XYZ file of C-alpha atoms in Angstrom:
659
model
C 3.618 28.328 -6.549
C 4.230 26.596 -9.862
C 1.580 24.051 -10.591
C 1.050 21.584 -13.410
C -2.434 20.712 -14.630
C -3.074 18.403 -17.605
C -4.416 19.745 -20.888
C -7.918 18.518 -20.087
C -8.189 20.969 -17.187
C -10.089 24.210 -17.686
C -8.367 25.947 -14.787
C -4.799 26.329 -16.035
C -3.343 29.582 -14.692
C -0.194 31.520 -15.547
C 1.991 29.496 -13.192
C 0.691 26.294 -14.785
C 1.536 27.593 -18.225
C 5.050 28.562 -17.145
C 5.667 25.072 -15.864
C 4.247 23.433 -18.980
C 6.361 25.677 -21.185
C 9.522 24.702 -19.253
C 9.012 20.974 -19.937
C 10.191 19.033 -22.945
C 7.329 17.624 -25.067
C 8.202 14.089 -23.920
C 8.159 15.023 -20.239
C 4.933 16.973 -20.666
C 3.226 13.950 -22.230
C 4.638 11.685 -19.536
C 3.305 13.819 -16.694
C -0.079 14.048 -18.371
C -0.231 10.242 -18.556
C 0.793 9.886 -14.902
C -1.881 12.383 -13.889
C -4.503 10.472 -15.875
C -3.471 7.219 -14.180
C -3.777 8.927 -10.792
C -7.366 9.920 -11.549
C -8.370 6.243 -11.404
C -5.627 4.966 -9.094
C -6.261 2.071 -6.730
C -4.260 -0.877 -5.487
C -3.743 -3.799 -7.836
C -5.279 -7.286 -7.524
C -8.122 -8.328 -5.235
C -9.875 -4.989 -5.466
C -13.434 -5.178 -6.755
C -13.966 -1.629 -7.954
C -13.557 -0.312 -11.475
C -10.494 1.685 -10.422
C -8.721 -1.381 -9.069
C -9.539 -3.266 -12.268
C -8.113 -0.433 -14.360
C -4.966 0.063 -12.279
C -4.341 -3.695 -12.359
C -4.594 -3.692 -16.160
C -2.259 -0.695 -16.402
C 0.276 -2.419 -14.160
C 0.121 -5.666 -16.116
C 0.292 -3.755 -19.408
C 3.538 -2.227 -18.161
C 5.029 -5.738 -18.126
C 4.106 -6.185 -21.779
C 5.614 -2.822 -22.668
C 8.917 -3.908 -21.084
C 8.902 -7.242 -22.913
C 8.140 -5.507 -26.206
C 10.966 -3.061 -25.551
C 13.318 -6.027 -25.149
C 11.804 -8.065 -27.984
C 10.838 -10.953 -25.703
C 7.860 -13.315 -26.025
C 5.446 -12.973 -23.091
C 4.665 -16.690 -23.353
C 8.232 -17.478 -22.342
C 9.174 -14.438 -20.235
C 7.685 -12.301 -17.533
C 8.765 -9.071 -15.847
C 9.418 -8.545 -12.151
C 9.328 -4.931 -10.932
C 11.454 -4.065 -7.941
C 13.439 -1.458 -6.088
C 17.158 -1.076 -6.936
C 18.285 -3.048 -3.879
C 15.730 -5.816 -4.276
C 16.880 -6.179 -7.894
C 20.376 -6.985 -6.624
C 18.994 -9.606 -4.239
C 16.734 -11.089 -6.904
C 19.562 -11.429 -9.387
C 21.513 -13.446 -6.827
C 18.531 -15.718 -6.174
C 17.241 -16.105 -9.731
C 20.608 -16.428 -11.417
C 20.403 -17.374 -15.094
C 16.628 -16.822 -15.149
C 17.276 -13.064 -15.341
C 17.783 -12.204 -19.000
C 17.699 -8.400 -18.888
C 17.387 -5.565 -16.370
C 16.054 -2.116 -17.206
C 16.593 0.803 -14.844
C 14.517 3.974 -14.712
C 17.669 5.845 -13.653
C 19.463 4.834 -16.857
C 16.674 6.536 -18.785
C 16.985 9.826 -16.892
C 14.055 9.193 -14.534
C 14.296 9.324 -10.717
C 11.571 6.728 -10.118
C 13.496 4.030 -8.235
C 12.237 1.277 -10.576
C 14.022 -1.806 -11.869
C 12.403 -4.168 -14.363
C 13.834 -7.684 -14.506
C 12.901 -9.748 -17.563
C 13.077 -13.399 -16.511
C 12.620 -16.701 -18.295
C 9.603 -18.422 -16.738
C 10.946 -21.947 -17.164
C 14.161 -21.099 -15.298
C 12.568 -19.606 -12.191
C 13.458 -21.535 -9.021
C 10.906 -23.217 -6.774
C 10.539 -22.363 -3.114
C 10.327 -19.091 -1.177
C 11.357 -15.700 -2.567
C 14.376 -13.779 -1.343
C 12.027 -11.273 0.333
C 8.543 -12.226 1.497
C 5.442 -10.359 2.572
C 2.203 -9.064 1.125
C 1.282 -10.638 -2.208
C 4.008 -13.294 -2.191
C 1.792 -16.019 -0.681
C -1.338 -17.470 -2.254
C -2.443 -19.223 0.936
C -0.822 -19.680 4.330
C -1.417 -21.136 7.765
C 0.648 -21.047 10.932
C 2.804 -23.906 9.672
C 2.868 -23.812 5.869
C 2.811 -21.462 2.885
C 1.643 -21.933 -0.702
C 3.659 -19.359 -2.594
C 2.171 -17.270 -5.377
C 3.279 -17.773 -8.952
C 5.829 -15.502 -10.582
C 5.949 -12.554 -10.886
C 3.763 -11.954 -7.791
C 5.968 -14.179 -5.617
C 8.896 -11.814 -6.165
C 7.070 -8.488 -5.763
C 6.784 -8.344 -1.978
C 4.396 -5.653 -0.746
C 2.567 -3.045 -2.772
C 4.849 -2.133 -5.684
C 5.509 1.392 -6.910
C 2.493 1.111 -9.209
C 2.375 4.672 -10.528
C 6.158 4.777 -10.970
C 6.064 1.503 -12.914
C 3.331 2.847 -15.202
C 5.356 6.029 -15.674
C 8.514 4.079 -16.560
C 6.698 1.948 -19.138
C 5.081 5.030 -20.689
C 8.485 6.744 -20.827
C 9.914 3.827 -22.822
C 7.112 4.224 -25.351
C 7.706 7.979 -25.577
C 11.420 7.485 -26.183
C 10.602 5.732 -29.442
C 9.010 8.959 -30.582
C 11.288 11.576 -28.994
C 14.640 9.789 -28.943
C 16.903 8.243 -26.320
C 17.752 11.573 -24.672
C 14.100 12.576 -24.211
C 14.334 12.528 -20.394
C 18.023 13.130 -19.802
C 17.663 16.847 -19.103
C 16.804 18.080 -15.621
C 14.424 20.895 -14.734
C 15.537 24.222 -16.151
C 14.860 25.946 -12.851
C 15.860 24.785 -9.399
C 12.964 24.418 -6.992
C 12.690 26.105 -3.618
C 12.526 22.989 -1.457
C 10.952 24.486 1.652
C 8.576 26.712 -0.299
C 7.015 23.744 -2.101
C 7.044 21.304 0.816
C 5.531 23.718 3.328
C 3.461 26.149 1.281
C 0.726 25.792 -1.348
C -2.555 27.326 -2.434
C -4.173 26.015 0.781
C -1.659 27.762 3.053
C -4.334 30.009 4.578
C -6.373 27.089 5.938
C -5.908 24.807 8.933
C -7.639 21.913 10.674
C -11.209 21.099 9.542
C -11.342 23.920 7.031
C -8.123 22.658 5.444
C -9.529 19.126 5.435
C -12.591 20.296 3.506
C -10.555 22.384 1.068
C -8.098 19.562 0.510
C -10.994 17.293 -0.419
C -11.785 19.629 -3.304
C -8.317 18.913 -4.732
C -8.713 15.106 -4.739
C -7.340 13.804 -8.023
C -10.104 11.761 -9.645
C -12.934 13.277 -7.613
C -14.998 13.655 -10.814
C -14.211 10.181 -12.133
C -17.269 8.311 -13.398
C -17.500 4.586 -14.099
C -19.992 2.270 -15.825
C -22.586 0.702 -13.502
C -25.986 -0.942 -13.607
C -27.549 2.538 -13.534
C -25.314 4.143 -16.150
C -22.143 6.102 -15.490
C -21.853 7.088 -11.826
C -19.190 8.775 -9.676
C -16.682 6.228 -8.403
C -16.666 5.745 -4.618
C -13.373 4.571 -3.130
C -13.880 2.557 0.056
C -10.548 0.740 -0.192
C -8.157 3.134 1.547
C -6.471 0.445 3.640
C -5.121 -1.111 0.454
C -3.918 2.203 -0.980
C -4.968 5.829 -0.897
C -5.608 8.313 -3.706
C -3.743 11.601 -3.747
C -4.373 15.350 -3.853
C -3.233 18.167 -6.118
C -0.654 19.709 -3.706
C 1.024 16.306 -3.321
C 1.066 15.778 -7.083
C 2.547 19.258 -7.467
C 5.387 18.329 -5.122
C 6.086 15.155 -7.091
C 6.196 17.046 -10.384
C 8.400 19.864 -9.132
C 10.958 17.579 -7.511
C 11.384 14.357 -9.473
C 13.451 16.033 -12.200
C 15.735 18.156 -10.020
C 19.551 18.056 -10.188
C 21.506 16.058 -7.558
C 22.260 18.977 -5.228
C 18.567 19.874 -4.958
C 17.645 16.194 -4.551
C 19.871 15.935 -1.498
C 18.158 18.972 0.026
C 14.783 17.311 -0.620
C 15.873 14.071 1.044
C 17.153 15.841 4.145
C 14.071 18.047 4.440
C 11.667 15.115 4.105
C 13.659 13.203 6.709
C 13.109 16.193 8.984
C 9.365 16.148 8.212
C 9.177 12.402 8.953
C 11.083 12.867 12.213
C 8.693 15.601 13.299
C 5.581 13.701 12.238
C 6.671 10.554 14.081
C 8.116 12.441 17.059
C 11.404 10.670 16.340
C 14.147 13.228 17.156
C 17.101 13.088 14.700
C 19.481 12.759 17.642
C 17.769 9.474 18.588
C 16.502 8.023 15.304
C 17.584 7.437 11.718
C 15.052 7.806 8.898
C 15.698 5.413 6.004
C 13.658 5.396 2.801
C 12.641 2.067 1.252
C 10.231 1.048 -1.495
C 7.398 0.056 0.888
C 6.597 -1.264 4.362
C 7.428 -4.826 3.339
C 10.933 -3.943 2.223
C 11.448 -2.041 5.477
C 10.421 -5.099 7.564
C 12.657 -7.364 5.482
C 15.525 -4.926 6.046
C 15.099 -5.217 9.818
C 14.826 -9.015 9.544
C 18.024 -9.168 7.504
C 19.715 -7.062 10.176
C 18.773 -9.643 12.838
C 21.090 -12.361 11.575
C 22.025 -14.470 14.617
C 25.107 -13.298 16.479
C 27.437 -16.314 16.595
C 29.228 -14.837 19.596
C 25.975 -14.880 21.590
C 25.026 -18.214 23.151
C 21.298 -17.427 23.330
C 18.833 -18.597 20.673
C 16.749 -15.629 19.431
C 12.944 -15.659 19.442
C 10.584 -13.293 17.593
C 7.078 -12.631 18.911
C 4.164 -11.287 16.924
C 0.391 -11.842 16.887
C -2.427 -13.471 14.948
C -3.368 -9.948 13.818
C -0.387 -9.454 11.548
C -0.355 -8.685 7.846
C 1.875 -11.204 6.055
C 4.481 -8.461 5.582
C 5.002 -8.526 9.357
C 4.801 -12.306 9.595
C 6.458 -14.074 6.656
C 9.855 -12.317 7.000
C 10.097 -13.491 10.614
C 9.172 -17.121 9.964
C 11.801 -17.187 7.183
C 14.555 -15.779 9.405
C 17.283 -18.400 9.854
C 18.133 -19.398 13.397
C 15.077 -17.730 14.951
C 11.893 -19.110 16.505
C 8.573 -17.342 15.829
C 5.827 -17.210 18.476
C 2.361 -15.742 17.897
C 0.197 -14.131 20.558
C -3.530 -14.854 20.494
C -6.180 -12.150 20.079
C -9.746 -11.897 21.330
C -12.804 -11.776 19.075
C -12.637 -7.990 18.819
C -9.008 -8.055 17.701
C -7.045 -7.069 20.803
C -3.936 -8.935 21.893
C -3.605 -10.218 25.454
C -0.967 -8.094 27.176
C -0.887 -10.503 30.094
C 0.107 -13.288 27.705
C 2.848 -11.063 26.282
C 4.259 -10.341 29.731
C 4.114 -13.980 30.776
C 6.015 -14.981 27.645
C 8.708 -12.397 28.262
C 9.025 -13.440 31.910
C 9.326 -17.110 30.977
C 11.870 -16.620 28.217
C 13.908 -13.593 29.293
C 13.695 -13.528 33.094
C 13.152 -17.080 34.280
C 14.944 -18.995 31.509
C 12.155 -21.583 31.359
C 13.011 -22.375 27.739
C 16.715 -22.895 28.129
C 18.884 -20.483 26.174
C 16.018 -19.144 24.063
C 15.482 -15.411 24.535
C 12.840 -13.115 23.032
C 14.804 -10.610 21.012
C 12.064 -8.700 19.198
C 8.318 -8.168 19.514
C 6.873 -7.159 16.130
C 3.250 -5.940 16.176
C 1.042 -3.764 14.039
C -0.143 -0.390 15.219
C -3.579 -1.003 13.705
C -5.007 -4.149 12.129
C -5.666 -4.000 8.385
C -8.603 -6.396 8.898
C -10.304 -5.446 12.170
C -9.040 -1.867 12.488
C -8.116 -2.346 16.154
C -5.279 -0.194 17.497
C -2.782 -1.793 19.846
C -1.816 -0.077 23.111
C 1.726 0.653 21.974
C 2.751 2.489 25.135
C 1.884 -0.457 27.373
C 3.326 -2.983 24.921
C 6.574 -1.015 24.811
C 6.756 -0.817 28.608
C 6.400 -4.585 28.925
C 8.770 -5.381 26.060
C 11.585 -3.173 27.306
C 11.131 -4.203 30.940
C 12.302 -7.669 29.922
C 15.114 -6.610 27.614
C 13.525 -7.076 24.173
C 13.058 -4.631 21.309
C 9.826 -3.400 19.703
C 8.991 -3.097 16.002
C 5.725 -1.418 15.004
C 4.167 -2.009 11.597
C 2.464 1.382 11.264
C 1.226 0.924 7.687
C -2.404 1.200 8.842
C -1.762 3.597 11.715
C 0.203 6.502 10.253
C -2.629 8.175 8.329
C -5.114 7.861 11.197
C -3.433 8.348 14.590
C -0.754 10.514 16.152
C 2.538 8.658 16.703
C 5.165 9.445 19.323
C 8.135 7.140 18.855
C 10.375 8.790 21.426
C 7.823 8.944 24.261
C 6.571 5.411 23.630
C 10.135 4.117 23.112
C 9.627 2.330 19.803
C 12.815 0.789 18.423
C 11.703 0.283 14.816
C 8.703 1.726 12.973
C 7.767 1.073 9.339
C 5.101 2.453 7.016
C 4.326 3.198 3.359
C 3.636 6.488 1.613
C 0.925 4.905 -0.553
C -1.241 4.575 2.574
C -0.800 8.258 3.483
C -2.004 9.779 0.191
C 1.356 9.717 -1.639
C 1.152 6.685 -3.978
C 4.583 6.997 -5.590
C 6.438 3.993 -4.215
C 8.143 5.222 -1.048
C 8.414 3.498 2.333
C 9.995 4.488 5.641
C 12.049 2.698 8.259
C 12.514 4.818 11.391
C 15.031 3.139 13.670
C 16.805 4.001 16.892
C 20.412 4.897 16.227
C 22.896 2.086 16.581
C 20.453 -0.796 16.043
C 21.334 -1.460 12.398
C 24.537 -3.485 12.077
C 24.969 -3.539 8.303
C 28.386 -3.055 6.785
C 29.019 0.373 5.304
C 28.682 -1.129 1.802
C 25.342 -2.784 2.615
C 23.999 0.316 4.310
C 24.948 2.508 1.370
C 23.068 0.199 -1.022
C 19.965 0.291 1.228
C 20.147 4.073 1.490
C 20.821 4.707 -2.204
C 18.029 2.355 -3.281
C 15.320 4.189 -1.355
C 16.662 7.652 -2.137
C 16.626 7.113 -5.902
C 12.844 7.647 -5.894
C 13.096 11.382 -5.284
C 9.575 12.174 -6.466
C 8.097 9.606 -4.096
C 10.097 11.042 -1.198
C 8.940 14.583 -1.999
C 5.305 13.466 -2.272
C 5.553 11.743 1.108
C 6.993 14.876 2.702
C 4.177 16.996 1.301
C 1.519 14.498 2.399
C 2.810 14.368 5.977
C 3.012 18.151 6.084
C -0.647 18.403 5.041
C -1.691 15.849 7.670
C 0.190 17.828 10.315
C -1.512 21.059 9.264
C -4.926 19.419 9.521
C -3.927 17.844 12.840
C -4.051 14.132 13.605
C -6.588 14.650 16.455
C -8.925 16.322 13.924
C -8.489 13.462 11.449
C -9.118 10.932 14.205
C -12.333 12.656 15.309
C -13.675 13.046 11.767
C -12.939 9.436 10.820
C -14.343 8.083 14.085
C -17.588 9.986 13.520
C -17.944 8.607 9.995
C -17.032 5.072 11.109
C -19.597 5.241 13.916
C -22.253 6.329 11.415
C -21.325 3.437 9.104
C -21.667 0.855 11.880
C -25.018 2.189 12.999
C -26.376 1.974 9.466
C -24.845 -1.439 8.785
C -26.347 -2.853 11.985
C -29.804 -2.132 10.589
C -29.295 -4.478 7.631
C -30.410 -8.085 7.763
C -27.992 -10.536 6.207
C -24.819 -8.657 7.161
C -22.446 -10.254 9.675
C -19.924 -7.797 11.123
C -16.631 -8.849 12.711
C -14.556 -7.270 15.457
C -15.823 -4.284 17.420
C -19.409 -3.847 16.240
C -20.866 -1.542 18.897
C -20.038 2.100 18.046
C -20.995 3.171 21.576
C -18.606 0.795 23.353
C -15.441 2.126 25.048
C -13.369 -0.113 22.762
C -14.577 1.793 19.710
C -12.201 4.650 20.557
C -9.344 2.260 19.759
C -10.432 1.526 16.205
C -9.758 3.069 12.790
C -12.232 3.139 9.905
C -11.817 -0.479 8.766
C -14.995 -2.579 8.599
C -15.175 -6.255 7.604
C -18.296 -8.320 7.058
C -20.005 -11.219 5.300
C -23.101 -10.907 3.145
C -25.516 -13.794 3.678
C -25.734 -16.069 0.681
C -22.819 -14.512 -1.194
C -19.138 -15.316 -1.216
C -16.958 -12.225 -0.711
C -15.907 -11.702 -4.319
C -19.567 -11.884 -5.452
C -20.644 -9.299 -2.875
C -17.759 -6.981 -3.735
C -18.411 -7.312 -7.457
C -22.078 -6.446 -7.023
C -21.205 -3.287 -5.080
C -19.056 -2.207 -8.020
C -21.655 -3.082 -10.636
C -24.595 -1.565 -8.741
C -23.041 1.633 -7.441
C -19.462 2.074 -8.625
C -18.206 1.251 -5.123
C -14.667 -0.044 -4.724
C -14.019 -2.348 -1.759
C -11.669 -5.313 -1.190
C -12.388 -8.982 -0.558
C -10.518 -12.110 0.496
C -8.052 -12.667 3.334
C -6.292 -9.290 2.954
C -2.784 -10.750 3.354
C -3.809 -11.760 6.898
C -4.775 -15.380 6.252
C -4.155 -16.636 9.779
C -6.329 -13.937 11.339
C -9.197 -14.237 8.869
C -9.372 -18.023 9.230
C -9.278 -17.635 13.025
C -11.950 -14.933 12.847
C -14.452 -16.854 10.691
C -13.811 -20.097 12.589
C -12.049 -22.298 10.034
C -11.282 -25.593 11.893
C -7.853 -27.273 11.526
C -9.256 -30.083 9.354
C -10.832 -27.668 6.879
C -7.673 -25.561 6.840
C -5.747 -28.630 5.713
C -8.449 -29.340 3.140
C -8.095 -25.773 1.847
C -4.436 -26.451 1.216
C -5.216 -29.544 -0.846
C -7.956 -27.726 -2.775
C -5.672 -24.779 -3.536
C -2.898 -27.071 -4.774
C -5.308 -28.997 -7.024
C -7.329 -25.997 -8.200
C -5.005 -22.960 -7.958
C -7.475 -20.532 -9.569
C -10.291 -21.339 -7.131
C -11.323 -18.457 -4.841
C -11.352 -19.427 -1.174
C -13.505 -17.868 1.592
C -12.653 -14.530 3.139
C -14.454 -11.323 4.085
C -15.457 -8.057 2.435
C -13.545 -5.022 3.706
C -14.555 -1.367 3.658
C -11.890 1.145 4.683
C -12.433 4.876 5.059
C -10.092 7.766 4.306
C -9.907 11.545 4.228
C -11.969 11.813 1.061
C -14.948 9.791 2.282
C -18.273 11.312 3.367
C -21.659 10.285 4.752
C -22.878 10.184 1.149
C -20.333 7.438 0.384
C -21.545 5.405 3.358
C -25.165 5.901 2.272
C -24.279 4.557 -1.183
C -22.673 1.498 0.423
C -25.757 0.878 2.563
C -28.022 1.187 -0.462
C -25.888 -1.256 -2.439
C -25.977 -3.793 0.399
C -29.734 -3.325 0.816
C -30.253 -4.244 -2.819
C -28.326 -7.458 -2.174
C -29.966 -8.430 1.103
C -33.487 -6.986 1.223
C -35.986 -9.394 -0.360
C -38.533 -6.588 -0.684
C -36.369 -4.827 -3.260
C -37.160 -6.319 -6.638
C -33.753 -5.443 -8.064
C -32.147 -7.796 -5.521
C -31.723 -10.539 -8.097
C -29.782 -9.247 -11.085
C -30.260 -11.389 -14.206
C -27.007 -12.824 -15.511
C -27.631 -11.103 -18.837
C -27.638 -7.675 -17.151
C -24.522 -8.487 -15.147
C -22.811 -9.637 -18.343
C -23.809 -6.465 -20.178
C -22.491 -4.174 -17.431
C -19.308 -6.220 -17.133
C -18.691 -5.775 -20.857
C -19.132 -2.019 -20.433
C -16.638 -2.053 -17.554
C -14.185 -4.130 -19.590
C -14.473 -1.662 -22.467
C -13.982 1.262 -20.077
C -10.835 -0.373 -18.710
C -9.426 -1.218 -22.129
C -10.077 2.233 -23.562
C -8.448 3.844 -20.529
C -5.371 1.622 -20.848
C -5.097 2.483 -24.532
C -5.410 6.202 -23.781
C -2.808 6.267 -20.998
C -0.192 4.108 -22.689
C -0.644 4.496 -26.407
C -2.082 7.948 -27.068
C 0.626 9.669 -29.111
C 2.741 6.481 -29.133
C 3.096 3.650 -31.580
C 1.608 0.461 -30.190
C 3.542 -2.770 -30.679
C 1.706 -5.397 -32.687
């Protein structure tokens, strides 16, 4: 198949050369920059590793590129990145604050990106039009301290790579002219050939898993550390996953195709999603969004109270939920939100769920209030526990309610069967299944969405504009199917079990959730591990792992503030005090936990590096335990220089930089 490899590669074959020769110089440079960004890709904000630092700087630099393009002062303006549909909603909410809107589509790029330049002083107070991950700085069961703009308006993980690509394209247009990206691919792609076949076509299951690992983009990336440049170790897969060459190939071959081919891509990837989720097309619709958060907000918007119905609707979820499956429900007008408790290992009480449904929907104990929807995650992004969806669904439907599953953390790790389990709504993001190009999925039983034809067309068109992201998702799911979800589950469980056994040997490490790898409960857990390091606040521990060994983890409350505070035992009084402290000192870091999350690319060697890094922090017999501030400062300067040089290379190599 045709394959694109950047100029730095030493393995460019004839097919690669043919593809490169078919591209315009501007598009060739753009794809090279995207590929370079992918080599160090991680999620933005709150990640401790060098890759997260770099990706965050690239993302924030993209805002400056947009402002420079529009000739606006960054002291007075900021940029909000969004999907096409969210841009429409934001314009209605922000009104005169929106000064300009740039569209990737208007520049000949099928990235699904809108950039809204807004005047900071004119931004309204209060909640955003869509809420979820990243929009809240701190929250409890009863109150929310919203993040500052632009974060407050960028609900969920944004299309980071697509945003970087759009900003780079604007810089390239200064050099190559306004029509630099207006032309489509010279040759139409064979949709099924690229989605289903690749250079790994002869491999299956564990052999395919091993071979795929060799194609990890960024596998040779090295970063500055205390011990010189070392290979970067990504242990932050729950935040976002890296990608692989066959998935990148699919993105490249499809994102510039003409409309007729794009429609074939969309339909084929819908078919792949339906097969992967066991959601037959006769029973379910597949709708593309920008991320999981937008998909949840879409369902919430669809649940506007029916004025012809005398009952008062109630939503039920749990203390386990990510804010993307919590904030949209508490903001839903005319609805009551109830939260189920969880035990110390992270499992919800199914007896409590059934008792609630009996009381509300069968016995009418609460007057005309009726539970309309139960919204739960498939796997916790903090404790890694997997809910018993089959039993939850049985209980929910027995009492006439509907079930929504937030599968953002489940899809890449467990087999899903929507039809057999009878799931009404399921949502997930491509960036958590090795396709980080800004695509999300809402799989919904036919007939449940009640939008007008105009509204539905806007929702559909918004998600489908990001054709490269859709193609990458289709390819990623196809690869996971070829490996086999049972194989992935077994491999990840084995590695997770090894990690727990090694972590349990360390003094000074407090693990949360299921900690015994030999317990029956361990079978219902994905590779997410959270812990405290004695004597260190989470951001300090995470930073030291990066500085000592080039290890990227995540720290804080992980957009699950209610759960983390419940888990670490924050009393009500202190929770109220936290609110006051955060309002008075908004830049202060509050307590949380360190999170390690495993993915397809991780090995025993990665776990060993983590254990060694934690030993150096906790073992008093190791002299290097205490790092002098001067050494930390020196390494941090090297990391800062590495980040800055990388940003300069990706954005401004071959482009004129604005002064």
